GROMACS .gro file of C-alpha atoms in nm:
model
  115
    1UNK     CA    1   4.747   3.443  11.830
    2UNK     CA    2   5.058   3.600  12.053
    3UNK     CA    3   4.866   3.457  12.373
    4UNK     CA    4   4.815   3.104  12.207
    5UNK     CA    5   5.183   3.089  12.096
    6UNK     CA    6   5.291   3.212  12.422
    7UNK     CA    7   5.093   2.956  12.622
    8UNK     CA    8   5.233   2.673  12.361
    9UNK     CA    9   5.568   2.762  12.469
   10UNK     CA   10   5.555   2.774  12.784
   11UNK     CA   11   5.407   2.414  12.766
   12UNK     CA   12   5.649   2.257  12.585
   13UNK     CA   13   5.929   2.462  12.819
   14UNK     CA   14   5.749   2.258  13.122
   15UNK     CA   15   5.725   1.944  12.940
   16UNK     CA   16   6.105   1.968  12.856
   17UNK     CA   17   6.216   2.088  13.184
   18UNK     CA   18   6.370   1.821  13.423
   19UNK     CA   19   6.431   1.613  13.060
   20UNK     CA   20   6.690   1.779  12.919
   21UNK     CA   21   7.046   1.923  13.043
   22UNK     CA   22   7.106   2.096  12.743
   23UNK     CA   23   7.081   2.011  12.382
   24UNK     CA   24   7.242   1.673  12.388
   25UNK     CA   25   7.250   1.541  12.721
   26UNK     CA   26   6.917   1.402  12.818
   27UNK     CA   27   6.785   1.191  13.158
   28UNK     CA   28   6.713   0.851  13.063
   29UNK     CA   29   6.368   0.749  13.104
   30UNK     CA   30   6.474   0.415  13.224
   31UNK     CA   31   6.798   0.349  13.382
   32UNK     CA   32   6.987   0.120  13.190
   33UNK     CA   33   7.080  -0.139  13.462
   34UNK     CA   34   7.267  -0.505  13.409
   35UNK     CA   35   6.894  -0.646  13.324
   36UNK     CA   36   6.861  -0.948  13.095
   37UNK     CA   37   6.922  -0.925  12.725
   38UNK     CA   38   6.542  -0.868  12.635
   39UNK     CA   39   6.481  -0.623  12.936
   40UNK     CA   40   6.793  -0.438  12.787
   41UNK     CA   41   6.668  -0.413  12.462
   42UNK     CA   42   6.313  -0.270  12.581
   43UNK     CA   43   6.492  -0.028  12.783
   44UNK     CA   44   6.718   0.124  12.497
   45UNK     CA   45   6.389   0.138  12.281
   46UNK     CA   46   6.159   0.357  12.548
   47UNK     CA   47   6.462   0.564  12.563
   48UNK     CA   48   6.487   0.639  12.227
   49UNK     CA   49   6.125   0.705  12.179
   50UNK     CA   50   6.169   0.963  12.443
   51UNK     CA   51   6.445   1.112  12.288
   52UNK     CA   52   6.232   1.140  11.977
   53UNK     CA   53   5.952   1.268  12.141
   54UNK     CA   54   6.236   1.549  12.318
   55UNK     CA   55   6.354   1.619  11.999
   56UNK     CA   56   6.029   1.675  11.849
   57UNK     CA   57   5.942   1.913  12.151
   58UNK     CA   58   6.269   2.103  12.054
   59UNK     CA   59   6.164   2.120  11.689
   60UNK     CA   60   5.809   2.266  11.780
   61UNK     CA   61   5.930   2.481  12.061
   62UNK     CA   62   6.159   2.677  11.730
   63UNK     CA   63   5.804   2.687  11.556
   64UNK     CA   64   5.715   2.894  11.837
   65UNK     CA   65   6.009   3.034  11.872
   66UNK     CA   66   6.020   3.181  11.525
   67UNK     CA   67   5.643   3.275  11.493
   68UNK     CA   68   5.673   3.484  11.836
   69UNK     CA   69   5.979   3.663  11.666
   70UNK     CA   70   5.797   3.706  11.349
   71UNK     CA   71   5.477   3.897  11.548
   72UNK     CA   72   5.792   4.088  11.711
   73UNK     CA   73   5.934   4.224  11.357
   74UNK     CA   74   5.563   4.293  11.203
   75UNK     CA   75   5.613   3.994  10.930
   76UNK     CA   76   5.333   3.736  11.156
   77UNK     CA   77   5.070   3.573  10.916
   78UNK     CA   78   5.348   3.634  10.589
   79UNK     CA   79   5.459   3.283  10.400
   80UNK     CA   80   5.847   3.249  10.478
   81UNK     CA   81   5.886   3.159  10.142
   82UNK     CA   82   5.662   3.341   9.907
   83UNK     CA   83   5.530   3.637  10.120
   84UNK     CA   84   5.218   3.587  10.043
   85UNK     CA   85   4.942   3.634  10.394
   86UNK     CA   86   4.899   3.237  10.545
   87UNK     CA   87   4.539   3.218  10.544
   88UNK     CA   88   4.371   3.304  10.892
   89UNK     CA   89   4.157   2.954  10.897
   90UNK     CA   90   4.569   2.804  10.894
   91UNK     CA   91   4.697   3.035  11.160
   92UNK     CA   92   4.370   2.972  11.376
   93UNK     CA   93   4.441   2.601  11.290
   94UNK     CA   94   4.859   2.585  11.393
   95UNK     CA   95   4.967   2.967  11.480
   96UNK     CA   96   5.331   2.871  11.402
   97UNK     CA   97   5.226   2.752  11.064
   98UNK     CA   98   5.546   2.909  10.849
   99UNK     CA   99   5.422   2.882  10.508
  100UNK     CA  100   5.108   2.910  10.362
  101UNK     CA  101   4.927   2.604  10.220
  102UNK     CA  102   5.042   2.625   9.863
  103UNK     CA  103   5.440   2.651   9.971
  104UNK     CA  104   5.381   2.390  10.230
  105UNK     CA  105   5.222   2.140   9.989
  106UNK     CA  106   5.534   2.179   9.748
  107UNK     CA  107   5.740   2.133  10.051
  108UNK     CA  108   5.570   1.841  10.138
  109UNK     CA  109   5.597   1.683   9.767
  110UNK     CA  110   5.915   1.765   9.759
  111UNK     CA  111   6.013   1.590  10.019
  112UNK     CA  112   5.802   1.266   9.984
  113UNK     CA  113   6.002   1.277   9.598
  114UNK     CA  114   6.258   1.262   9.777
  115UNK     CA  115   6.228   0.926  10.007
   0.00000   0.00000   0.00000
């Protein structure tokens, strides 16, 4: 699992290299240029799908992150919330999985209750 979590973040360290200069400051994927109205628009749109799709990045790359400094401190493979062992069919599945299926399924409710 260390291996797949390490390769994992090292891709999503080369896919957010070059993008971002820091955590707020980001390169445009299109220069915003006087354009037309429309070709404005479209413009402002693909760059905020990128900076969703950088931001997204960022969130997995903690995933990592935190699952690499969980096999560190001998807790890997332990539900954040409960404690009980994440299933190995899960961790096989998404190796940064932080809860096991029961806790994650209440934190999914939970959240759709919520919307």
């Amino acid at each position: 699992m260390q291996a797949a979590l390490e390769q994992r973040k090292l891709t999503l360290l080369q896919q957010l290299a070059g993008r971002m200069d820091g955590e707020l400051a980001r390169v445009p994927a299109v220069e915003e240029i006087e354009t037309s109205p429309a070709d404005s628009a479209s413009n402002r749109t693909l760059n905020q799908l990128e900076l969703e799709a950088d931001e997204h990045k960022q969130a997995q790359l903690s995933s990592v992150r935190h699952a690499l400094a969980k096999i560190e401190d001998g807790s890997y493979g332990l539900c954040d919330n409960c404690g009980n062992e994440i299933p190995f069919s899960r961790l096989n599945a998404r190796p940064e999985a932080p809860l096991c299926i029961a806790c994650q399924t209440r934190l999914e409710k939970a959240t759709a209750a919520l919307r």
